[in-house]
Coordinates of C-alpha atoms in Angstrom, one line a residue:
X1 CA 0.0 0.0 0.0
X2 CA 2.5 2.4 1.2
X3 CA 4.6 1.9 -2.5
X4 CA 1.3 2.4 -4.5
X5 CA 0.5 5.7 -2.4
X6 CA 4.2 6.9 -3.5
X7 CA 3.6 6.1 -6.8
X8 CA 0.4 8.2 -6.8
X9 CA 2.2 10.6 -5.1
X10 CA 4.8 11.0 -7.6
X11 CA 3.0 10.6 -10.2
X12 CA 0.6 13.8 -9.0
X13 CA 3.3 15.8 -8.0
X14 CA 4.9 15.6 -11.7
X15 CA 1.3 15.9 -13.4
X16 CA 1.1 19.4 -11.0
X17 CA 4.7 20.0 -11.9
X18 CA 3.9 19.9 -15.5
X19 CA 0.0 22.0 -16.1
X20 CA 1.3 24.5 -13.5
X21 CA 2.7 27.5 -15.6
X22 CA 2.7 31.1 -14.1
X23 CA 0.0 33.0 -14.9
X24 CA 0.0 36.8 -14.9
X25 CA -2.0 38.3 -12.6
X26 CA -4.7 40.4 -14.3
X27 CA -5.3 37.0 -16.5
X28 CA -8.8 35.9 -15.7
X29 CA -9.5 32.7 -15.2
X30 CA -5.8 31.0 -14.4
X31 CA -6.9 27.5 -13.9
X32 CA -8.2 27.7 -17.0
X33 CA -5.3 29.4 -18.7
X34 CA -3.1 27.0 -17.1
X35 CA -4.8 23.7 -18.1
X36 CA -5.1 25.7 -22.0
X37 CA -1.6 26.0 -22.1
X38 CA -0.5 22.6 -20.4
X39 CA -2.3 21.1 -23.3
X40 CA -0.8 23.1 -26.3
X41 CA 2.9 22.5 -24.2
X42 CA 2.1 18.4 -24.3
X43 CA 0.8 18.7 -28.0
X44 CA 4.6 20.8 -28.9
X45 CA 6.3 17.9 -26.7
X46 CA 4.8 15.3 -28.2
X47 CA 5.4 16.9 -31.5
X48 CA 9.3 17.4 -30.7
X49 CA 9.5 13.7 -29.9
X50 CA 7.9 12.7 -33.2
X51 CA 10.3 14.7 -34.8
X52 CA 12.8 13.5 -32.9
X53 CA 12.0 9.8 -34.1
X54 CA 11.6 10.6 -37.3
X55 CA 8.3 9.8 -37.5
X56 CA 7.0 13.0 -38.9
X57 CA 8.0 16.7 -39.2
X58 CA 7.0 19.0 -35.8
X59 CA 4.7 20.7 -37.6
X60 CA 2.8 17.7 -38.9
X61 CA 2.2 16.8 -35.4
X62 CA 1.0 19.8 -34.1
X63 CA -1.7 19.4 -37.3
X64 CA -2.7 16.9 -35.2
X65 CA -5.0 19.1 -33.3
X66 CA -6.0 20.9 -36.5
X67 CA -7.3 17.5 -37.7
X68 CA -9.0 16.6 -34.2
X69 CA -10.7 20.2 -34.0
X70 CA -12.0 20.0 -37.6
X71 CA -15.7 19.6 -38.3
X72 CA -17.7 19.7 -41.4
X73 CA -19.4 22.6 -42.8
X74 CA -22.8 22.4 -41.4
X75 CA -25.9 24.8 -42.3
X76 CA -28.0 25.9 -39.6
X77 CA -31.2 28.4 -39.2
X78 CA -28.9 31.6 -39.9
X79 CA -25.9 30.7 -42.6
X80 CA -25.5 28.6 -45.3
X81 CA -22.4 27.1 -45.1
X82 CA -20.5 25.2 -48.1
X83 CA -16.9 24.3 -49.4
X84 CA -15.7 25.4 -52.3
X85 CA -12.7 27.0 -54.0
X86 CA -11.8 30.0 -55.7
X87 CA -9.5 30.6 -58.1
X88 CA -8.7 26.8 -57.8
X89 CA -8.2 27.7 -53.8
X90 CA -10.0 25.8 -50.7
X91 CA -12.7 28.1 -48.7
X92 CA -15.6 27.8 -46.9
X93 CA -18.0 29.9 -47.6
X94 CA -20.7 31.3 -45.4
X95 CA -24.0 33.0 -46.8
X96 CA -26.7 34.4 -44.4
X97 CA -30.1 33.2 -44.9
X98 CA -32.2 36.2 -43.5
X99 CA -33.2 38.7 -45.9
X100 CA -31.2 42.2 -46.8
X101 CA -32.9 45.6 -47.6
X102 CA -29.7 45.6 -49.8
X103 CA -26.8 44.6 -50.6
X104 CA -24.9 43.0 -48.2
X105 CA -21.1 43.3 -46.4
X106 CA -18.3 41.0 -47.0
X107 CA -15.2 39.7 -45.0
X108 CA -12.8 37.3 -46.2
X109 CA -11.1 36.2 -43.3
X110 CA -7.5 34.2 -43.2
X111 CA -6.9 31.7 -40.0
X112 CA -3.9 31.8 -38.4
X113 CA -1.8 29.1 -37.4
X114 CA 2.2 30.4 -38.0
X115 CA 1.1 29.4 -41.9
X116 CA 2.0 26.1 -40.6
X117 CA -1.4 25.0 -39.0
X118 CA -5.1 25.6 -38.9
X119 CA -8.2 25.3 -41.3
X120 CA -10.9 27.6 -42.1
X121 CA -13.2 24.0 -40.9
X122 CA -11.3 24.2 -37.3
X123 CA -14.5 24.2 -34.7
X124 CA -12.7 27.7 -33.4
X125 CA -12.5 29.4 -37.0
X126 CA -16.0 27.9 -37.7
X127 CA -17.7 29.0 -35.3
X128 CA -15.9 33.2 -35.5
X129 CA -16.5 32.9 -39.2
X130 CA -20.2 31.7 -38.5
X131 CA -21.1 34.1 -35.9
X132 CA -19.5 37.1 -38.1
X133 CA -21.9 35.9 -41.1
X134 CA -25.0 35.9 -38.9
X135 CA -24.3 39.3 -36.6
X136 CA -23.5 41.3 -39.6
X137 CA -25.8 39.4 -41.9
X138 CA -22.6 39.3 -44.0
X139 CA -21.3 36.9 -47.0
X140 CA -17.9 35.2 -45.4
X141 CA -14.8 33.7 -47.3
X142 CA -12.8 31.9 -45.2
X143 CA -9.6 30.6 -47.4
X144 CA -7.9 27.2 -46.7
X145 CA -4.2 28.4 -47.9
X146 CA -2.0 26.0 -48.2
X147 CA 0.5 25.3 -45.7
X148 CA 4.3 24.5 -44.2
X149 CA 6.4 22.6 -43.9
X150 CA 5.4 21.4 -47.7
X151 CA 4.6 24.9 -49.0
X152 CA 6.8 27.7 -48.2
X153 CA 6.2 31.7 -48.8
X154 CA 5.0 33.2 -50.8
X155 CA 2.4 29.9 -51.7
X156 CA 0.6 30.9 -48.7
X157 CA 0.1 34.9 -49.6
X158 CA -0.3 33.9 -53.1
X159 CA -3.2 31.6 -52.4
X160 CA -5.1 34.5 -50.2
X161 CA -4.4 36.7 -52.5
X162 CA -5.7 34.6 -55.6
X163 CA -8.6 34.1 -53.7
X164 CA -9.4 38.1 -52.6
X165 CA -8.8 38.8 -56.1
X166 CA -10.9 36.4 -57.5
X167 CA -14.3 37.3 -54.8
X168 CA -13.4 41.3 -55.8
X169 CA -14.4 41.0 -59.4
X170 CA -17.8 42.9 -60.0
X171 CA -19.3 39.2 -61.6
X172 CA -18.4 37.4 -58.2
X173 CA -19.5 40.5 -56.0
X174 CA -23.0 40.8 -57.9
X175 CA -23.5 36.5 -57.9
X176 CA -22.9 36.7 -54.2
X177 CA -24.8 40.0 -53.4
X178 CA -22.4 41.8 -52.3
X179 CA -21.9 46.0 -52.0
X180 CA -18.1 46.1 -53.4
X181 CA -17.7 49.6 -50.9
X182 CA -18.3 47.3 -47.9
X183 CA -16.0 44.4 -48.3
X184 CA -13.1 44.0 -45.5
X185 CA -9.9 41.2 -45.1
X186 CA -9.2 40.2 -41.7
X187 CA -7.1 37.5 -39.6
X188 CA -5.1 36.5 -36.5
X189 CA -1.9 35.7 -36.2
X190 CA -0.4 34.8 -39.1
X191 CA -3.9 35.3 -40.9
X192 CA -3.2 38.7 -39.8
X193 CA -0.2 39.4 -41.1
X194 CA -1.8 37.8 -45.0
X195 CA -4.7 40.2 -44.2
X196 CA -2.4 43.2 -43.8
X197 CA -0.1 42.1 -47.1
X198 CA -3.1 41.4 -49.0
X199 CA -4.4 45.5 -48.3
X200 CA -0.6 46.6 -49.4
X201 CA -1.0 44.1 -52.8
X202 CA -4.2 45.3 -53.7
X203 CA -2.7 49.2 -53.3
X204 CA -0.3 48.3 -56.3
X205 CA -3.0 46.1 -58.4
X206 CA -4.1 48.0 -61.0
X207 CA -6.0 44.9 -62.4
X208 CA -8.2 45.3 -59.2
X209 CA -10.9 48.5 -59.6
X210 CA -12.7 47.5 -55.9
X211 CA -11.2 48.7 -53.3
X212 CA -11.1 47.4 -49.6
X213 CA -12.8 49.4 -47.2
X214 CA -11.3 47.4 -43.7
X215 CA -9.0 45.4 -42.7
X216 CA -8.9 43.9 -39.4
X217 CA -5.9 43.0 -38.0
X218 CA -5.9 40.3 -34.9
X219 CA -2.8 40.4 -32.6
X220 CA -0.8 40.0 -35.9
X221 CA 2.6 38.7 -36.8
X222 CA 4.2 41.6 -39.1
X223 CA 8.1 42.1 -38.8
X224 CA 11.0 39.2 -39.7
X225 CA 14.3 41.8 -38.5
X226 CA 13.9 41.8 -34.5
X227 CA 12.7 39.3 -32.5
X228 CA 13.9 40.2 -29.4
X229 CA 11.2 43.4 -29.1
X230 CA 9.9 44.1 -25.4
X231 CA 7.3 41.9 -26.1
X232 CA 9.1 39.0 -27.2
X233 CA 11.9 39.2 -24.2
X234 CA 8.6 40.0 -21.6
X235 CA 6.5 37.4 -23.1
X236 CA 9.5 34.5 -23.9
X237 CA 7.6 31.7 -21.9
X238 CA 3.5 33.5 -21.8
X239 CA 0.6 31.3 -23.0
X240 CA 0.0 29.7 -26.3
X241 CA 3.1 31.4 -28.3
X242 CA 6.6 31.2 -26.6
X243 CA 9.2 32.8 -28.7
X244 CA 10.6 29.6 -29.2
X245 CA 7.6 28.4 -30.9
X246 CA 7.2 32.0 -33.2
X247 CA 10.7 32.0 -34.4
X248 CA 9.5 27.6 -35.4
X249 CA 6.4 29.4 -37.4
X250 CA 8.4 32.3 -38.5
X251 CA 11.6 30.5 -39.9
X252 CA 9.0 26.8 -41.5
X253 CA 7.2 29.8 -43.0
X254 CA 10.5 30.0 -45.5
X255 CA 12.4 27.0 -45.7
X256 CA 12.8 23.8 -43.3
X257 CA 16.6 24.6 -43.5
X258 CA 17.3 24.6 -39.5
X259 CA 20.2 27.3 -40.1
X260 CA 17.7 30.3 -41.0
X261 CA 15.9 29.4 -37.8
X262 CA 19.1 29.1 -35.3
X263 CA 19.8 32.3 -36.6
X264 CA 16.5 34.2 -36.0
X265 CA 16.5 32.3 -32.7
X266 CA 19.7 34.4 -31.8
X267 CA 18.0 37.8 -33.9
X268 CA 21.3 37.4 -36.0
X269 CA 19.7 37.0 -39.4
X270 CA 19.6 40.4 -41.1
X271 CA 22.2 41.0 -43.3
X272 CA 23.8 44.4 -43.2
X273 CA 23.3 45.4 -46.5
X274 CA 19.8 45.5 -45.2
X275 CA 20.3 47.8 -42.2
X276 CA 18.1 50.5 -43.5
X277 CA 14.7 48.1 -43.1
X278 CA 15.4 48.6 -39.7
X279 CA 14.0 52.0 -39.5
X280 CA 10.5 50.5 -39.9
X281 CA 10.9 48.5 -36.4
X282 CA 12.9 50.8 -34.9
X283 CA 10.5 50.2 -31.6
X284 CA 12.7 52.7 -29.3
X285 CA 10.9 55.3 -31.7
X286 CA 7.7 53.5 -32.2
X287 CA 6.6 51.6 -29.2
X288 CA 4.9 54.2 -26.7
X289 CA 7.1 54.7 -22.9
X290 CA 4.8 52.3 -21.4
X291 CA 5.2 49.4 -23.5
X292 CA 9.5 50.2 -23.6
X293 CA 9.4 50.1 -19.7
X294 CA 13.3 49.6 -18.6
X295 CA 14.0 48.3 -22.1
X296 CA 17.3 50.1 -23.8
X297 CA 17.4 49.6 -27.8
X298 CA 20.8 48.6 -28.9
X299 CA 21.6 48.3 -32.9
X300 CA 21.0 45.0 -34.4
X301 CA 23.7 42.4 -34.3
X302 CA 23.9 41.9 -38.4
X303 CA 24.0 37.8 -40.1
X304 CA 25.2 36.2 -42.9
X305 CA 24.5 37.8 -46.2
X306 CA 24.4 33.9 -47.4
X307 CA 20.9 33.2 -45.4
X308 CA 19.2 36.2 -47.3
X309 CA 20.3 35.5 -50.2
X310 CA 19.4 31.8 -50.3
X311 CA 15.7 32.6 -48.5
X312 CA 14.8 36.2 -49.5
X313 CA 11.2 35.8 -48.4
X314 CA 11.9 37.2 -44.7
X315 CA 12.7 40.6 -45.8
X316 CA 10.4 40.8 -48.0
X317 CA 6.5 43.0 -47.6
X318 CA 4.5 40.2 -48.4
X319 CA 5.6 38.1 -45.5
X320 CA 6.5 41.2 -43.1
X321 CA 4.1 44.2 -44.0
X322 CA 5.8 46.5 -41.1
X323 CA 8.8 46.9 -43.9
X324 CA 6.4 48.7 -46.3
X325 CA 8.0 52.1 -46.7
X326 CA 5.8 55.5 -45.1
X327 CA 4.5 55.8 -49.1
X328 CA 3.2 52.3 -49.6
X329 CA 1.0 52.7 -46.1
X330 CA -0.6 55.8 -47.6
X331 CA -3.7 54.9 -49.2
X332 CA -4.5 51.6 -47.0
X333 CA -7.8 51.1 -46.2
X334 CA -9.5 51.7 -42.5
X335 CA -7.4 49.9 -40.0
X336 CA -8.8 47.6 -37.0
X337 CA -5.7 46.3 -34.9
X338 CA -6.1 44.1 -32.0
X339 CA -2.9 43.8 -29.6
X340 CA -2.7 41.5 -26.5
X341 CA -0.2 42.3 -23.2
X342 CA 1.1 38.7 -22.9
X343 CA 1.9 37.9 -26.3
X344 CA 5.2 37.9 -28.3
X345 CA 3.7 39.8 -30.9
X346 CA 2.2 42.8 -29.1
X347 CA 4.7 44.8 -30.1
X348 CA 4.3 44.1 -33.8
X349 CA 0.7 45.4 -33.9
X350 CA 1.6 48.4 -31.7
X351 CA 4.3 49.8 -34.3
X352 CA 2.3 49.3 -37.3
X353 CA -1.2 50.6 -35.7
X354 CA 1.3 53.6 -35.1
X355 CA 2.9 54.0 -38.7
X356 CA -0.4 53.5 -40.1
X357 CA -1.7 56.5 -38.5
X358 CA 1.5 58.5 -39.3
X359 CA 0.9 57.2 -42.8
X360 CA -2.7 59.4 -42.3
X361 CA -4.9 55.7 -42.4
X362 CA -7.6 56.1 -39.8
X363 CA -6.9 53.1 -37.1
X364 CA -8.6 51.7 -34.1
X365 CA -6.2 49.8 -31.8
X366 CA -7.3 48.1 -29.4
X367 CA -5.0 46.9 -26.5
X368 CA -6.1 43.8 -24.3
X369 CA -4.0 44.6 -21.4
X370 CA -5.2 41.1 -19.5
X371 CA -5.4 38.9 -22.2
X372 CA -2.6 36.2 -24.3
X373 CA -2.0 35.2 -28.3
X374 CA -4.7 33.6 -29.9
X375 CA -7.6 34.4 -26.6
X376 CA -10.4 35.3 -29.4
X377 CA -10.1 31.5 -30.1
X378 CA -11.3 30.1 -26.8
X379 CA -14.8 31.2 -26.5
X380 CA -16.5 27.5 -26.7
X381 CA -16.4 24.6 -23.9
X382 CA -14.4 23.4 -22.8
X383 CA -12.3 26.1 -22.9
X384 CA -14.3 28.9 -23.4
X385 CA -13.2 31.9 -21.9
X386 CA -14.6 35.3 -21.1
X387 CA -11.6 37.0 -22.5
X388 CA -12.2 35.7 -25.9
X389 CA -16.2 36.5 -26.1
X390 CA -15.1 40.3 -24.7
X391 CA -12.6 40.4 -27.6
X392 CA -14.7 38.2 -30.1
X393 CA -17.8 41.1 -29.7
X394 CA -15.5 43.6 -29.7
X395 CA -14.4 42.7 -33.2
X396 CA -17.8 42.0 -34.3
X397 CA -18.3 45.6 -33.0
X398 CA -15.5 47.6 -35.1
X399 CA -17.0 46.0 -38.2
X400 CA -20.7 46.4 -38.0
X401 CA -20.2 50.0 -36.9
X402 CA -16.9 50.9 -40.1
X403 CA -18.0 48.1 -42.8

């Protein structure tokens, strides 16, 4: 008896050892937190392991969960929900069934994921998408890009963008019923940062005649040169995104060589004859005092030219939209930006919320001072959290009152 009661002992004791994470303390709900991010920690360990083995690359194993969340698209009372592609590109489309006085809004929405994971049929993306459709009586496209590690940048941009392109001719608009000056891109994560280079694209299109009028922007991933902002040394270990796991998403989203992501791991990846990009997340100018706190910029410690040269991508707009020059922001459409305290990437949507408005685009930023990455995706059981409803209506919010 007295072995087996060790044994439980132990075996409690590591099971506490591992789901206990600190939780900052204007998070609500820690317990909940905790047991959220114990999960998506055993899911990146069992991953490593599998990678490890040789059994399947880390990023097919955190799929995993993609595939376990998924579910199919169902119609209900509200939306009628469908796959489908566009322009030879995966989406799932969402069309209200209650009646318009006219024509109606549009959003086509990109999931996040690190361009590595996710589906527009995850029950989390399914269920924003859905509830966007039906609260602003809206047609949705949500796009199933293709991902990493067996496509690599630009496939993913260039599937969004096929895809936007394709719903914003006037025959697509008018099949759908759609007013073409009420049509918005949005995303998180790294949806976000695809919404954001799809509104810069679309500036320089002349093939395109209808213009955006939003994009919503949900705590995005925007700048390849520093990761080692405030926010990613305050946030290294926070919920859901550890900067180990962003500089995984950020380096798969260009190659699967493991050199390009030892060096972003150490921020030494920048060549030097790009120093002058570095103006554009320059955060000692950008960031406002209480988001520096007792953090002293120093200048960037400058790679191997090699790197750059063999995977261009990570200096380039499409996959980092904060390195758009002052004159390619000028014209972008309405701005909705969503930043979160705890998150890696706060810091990203803060400097680009505030070079947007210096560029003259009208912005709403919202900060989330209590809330972690990715909390908008947590609002159904069991791990639905009041956070991500507050955030979730909040967004509903921006749009129903600026599309």
């Amino acid at each position: 008896m007295g072995a087996k009661l060790l044994c439980l002992f132990l075996v409690s004791a590591l099971v506490a050892y591992y789901i206990y994470t600190p939780i900052p303390e204007d998070i609500e709900e820690p317990w909940k937190v905790m047991l959220i991010t114990a999960s998506f920690r055993a899911m990146g360990h069992l991953a490593e392991v599998a990678d490890q083995l040789g059994l399947m690359h880390y990023m097919e194993g955190l799929m995993l969960l993609t595939t376990a969340e998924y579910v199919a698209p169902t119609s209900d009372e509200n939306v009628t929900v469908t796959d489908t592609e566009f322009s030879n590109v995966a989406v799932r489309l969402y069309l209200p069934r209650r009646t318009s006085d006219g024509l109606r809004r549009a959003v086509i929405y990109f999931h996040g994921g690190g361009w590595c994971v996710g589906s527009a049929g995850m029950k989390p993306y399914d269920h924003l998408t859905r509830w966007t459709s039906n609260m602003l009586n809206a047609v949705v496209v949500s796009v199933n890009y293709r991902l990493a590690p067996k496509y690599h940048f630009p496939i993913q941009f260039e599937d969004v963008y096929s895809v936007t392109k394709f719903f914003l001719q006037s025959s697509v608009l008018s099949q759908y019923g759609v007013d073409p000056d009420r049509i918005c891109v949005a995303g998180d994560s790294a949806g976000g940062n695809l919404a954001a280079a799809v509104a810069q694209q679309l500036l320089e299109d002349s093939e395109v005649k209808t213009k955006l009028k939003a994009q919503a922007l949900l705590y995005p991933a925007l700048q390849t040169l520093d990761l080692n902002l405030p926010s990613y040394q305050e946030n290294e270990h926070k919920p859901i995104l550890p900067k180990s796991l962003m500089v995984k998403f950020w380096s798969e989203y260009f190659t699967s060589d493991s050199s390009l992501r030892e060096a972003m791991a150490s921020n030494r990846h920048v060549p030097v004859e790009s120093s002058h990009l570095f103006q554009f997340v320059n955060w000692s100018n950008l960031l406002p005092e209480e988001l520096k706190k007792d953090h002293v910029y120093t200048s960037p410690t400058y790679g191997s030219s090699e790197l750059a040269q063999k995977y261009p991508g990570f200096l380039d707009t499409r996959a980092a939209p904060l390195l758009a020059s002052d004159a390619q922001l000028r014209g972008l459409p309405l701005a909705y930006v969503l930043t979160c305290e705890h998150d890696v990437l706060r810091d990203d949507g803060v400097m680009y919320a505030e070079r947007l408005r210096a560029a003259g685009v009208p912005v709403t930023h919202d900060h989330a001072k209590d809330a972690f990455h990715g909390a908008m995706m947590f609002v159904l059981s069991p791990a639905e959290l009041a956070v991500g409803h507050r955030l979730l209506n909040r967004y509903i919010e921006w749009l129903n009152e600026n599309l």
